[in-house]
């Protein structure tokens, strides 16, 4: 996956000002097919999305690295990763029950929402606050 920031001050000649490559072959996000998966916090210039990270191995195979969410600060000056809420794993594939579908914030807390769980984090530090897991 790739995030790009373009300078469109000359609309006829947009220039790629900054870029961020995320993961390797097989990496994907719900954002690729559902625009509602994009998290935004305009006052803090935060943007985030759910992610399933894969990476190349030797040969023809890819290896599942983990799943969660990535949060970026994007300003006219550039792109920088602010937080990685990706859970590393030894599993071969992602677990659709715990795969994050949405990210939102209320006051000073950020929430990641999955089919079977909700996690909360401090919006300033991105440190875990609490978890709610249901069967």
mmCIF file of C-alpha atoms in Angstrom, residues 55-117:
data_model
loop_
_atom_site.group_PDB
_atom_site.id
_atom_site.type_symbol
_atom_site.label_atom_id
_atom_site.label_comp_id
_atom_site.label_asym_id
_atom_site.label_seq_id
_atom_site.Cartn_x
_atom_site.Cartn_y
_atom_site.Cartn_z
ATOM 1 C CA UNK A 55 5.660 -9.137 3.820
ATOM 2 C CA UNK A 56 7.724 -11.062 1.300
ATOM 3 C CA UNK A 57 9.595 -14.177 2.302
ATOM 4 C CA UNK A 58 12.145 -16.104 0.338
ATOM 5 C CA UNK A 59 10.644 -17.671 -2.746
ATOM 6 C CA UNK A 60 7.117 -16.994 -3.967
ATOM 7 C CA UNK A 61 5.373 -16.689 -0.619
ATOM 8 C CA UNK A 62 4.223 -13.853 1.592
ATOM 9 C CA UNK A 63 4.043 -13.973 5.367
ATOM 10 C CA UNK A 64 1.293 -12.520 7.551
ATOM 11 C CA UNK A 65 2.886 -10.016 9.976
ATOM 12 C CA UNK A 66 -0.152 -8.762 11.898
ATOM 13 C CA UNK A 67 -3.308 -6.696 11.799
ATOM 14 C CA UNK A 68 -4.630 -3.579 13.441
ATOM 15 C CA UNK A 69 -4.582 0.089 12.512
ATOM 16 C CA UNK A 70 -2.083 2.725 11.438
ATOM 17 C CA UNK A 71 -2.412 6.405 12.323
ATOM 18 C CA UNK A 72 -0.590 9.133 10.370
ATOM 19 C CA UNK A 73 -0.148 12.865 10.717
ATOM 20 C CA UNK A 74 -0.505 14.473 7.298
ATOM 21 C CA UNK A 75 0.168 18.175 6.808
ATOM 22 C CA UNK A 76 1.264 20.227 3.780
ATOM 23 C CA UNK A 77 4.830 19.559 4.963
ATOM 24 C CA UNK A 78 4.595 15.782 4.733
ATOM 25 C CA UNK A 79 3.438 12.397 6.026
ATOM 26 C CA UNK A 80 4.611 10.830 9.293
ATOM 27 C CA UNK A 81 3.432 7.744 11.124
ATOM 28 C CA UNK A 82 2.036 8.795 14.487
ATOM 29 C CA UNK A 83 0.982 5.409 15.879
ATOM 30 C CA UNK A 84 1.002 1.753 14.980
ATOM 31 C CA UNK A 85 -1.823 -0.181 16.609
ATOM 32 C CA UNK A 86 -0.826 -3.360 14.762
ATOM 33 C CA UNK A 87 -0.790 -6.569 16.772
ATOM 34 C CA UNK A 88 2.119 -8.777 15.696
ATOM 35 C CA UNK A 89 1.215 -12.467 15.476
ATOM 36 C CA UNK A 90 2.485 -15.919 14.636
ATOM 37 C CA UNK A 91 -0.806 -16.802 12.901
ATOM 38 C CA UNK A 92 -0.689 -17.567 9.183
ATOM 39 C CA UNK A 93 -3.718 -15.409 8.342
ATOM 40 C CA UNK A 94 -5.775 -12.627 9.857
ATOM 41 C CA UNK A 95 -8.735 -13.352 12.128
ATOM 42 C CA UNK A 96 -11.847 -11.720 10.675
ATOM 43 C CA UNK A 97 -13.456 -11.592 14.160
ATOM 44 C CA UNK A 98 -10.743 -9.282 15.460
ATOM 45 C CA UNK A 99 -9.973 -7.421 12.206
ATOM 46 C CA UNK A 100 -10.617 -3.715 12.718
ATOM 47 C CA UNK A 101 -13.417 -2.318 10.562
ATOM 48 C CA UNK A 102 -13.691 1.246 11.874
ATOM 49 C CA UNK A 103 -11.699 3.764 13.889
ATOM 50 C CA UNK A 104 -13.320 6.688 15.696
ATOM 51 C CA UNK A 105 -12.673 9.128 18.504
ATOM 52 C CA UNK A 106 -14.761 10.559 21.313
ATOM 53 C CA UNK A 107 -13.232 13.376 23.341
ATOM 54 C CA UNK A 108 -9.644 12.285 24.086
ATOM 55 C CA UNK A 109 -10.045 8.556 23.334
ATOM 56 C CA UNK A 110 -9.549 6.679 20.071
ATOM 57 C CA UNK A 111 -11.540 3.470 19.522
ATOM 58 C CA UNK A 112 -10.901 0.583 17.142
ATOM 59 C CA UNK A 113 -14.013 -1.425 16.308
ATOM 60 C CA UNK A 114 -13.980 -5.072 15.179
ATOM 61 C CA UNK A 115 -16.689 -7.708 14.936
ATOM 62 C CA UNK A 116 -15.835 -9.220 18.319
ATOM 63 C CA UNK A 117 -13.972 -6.479 20.189
#
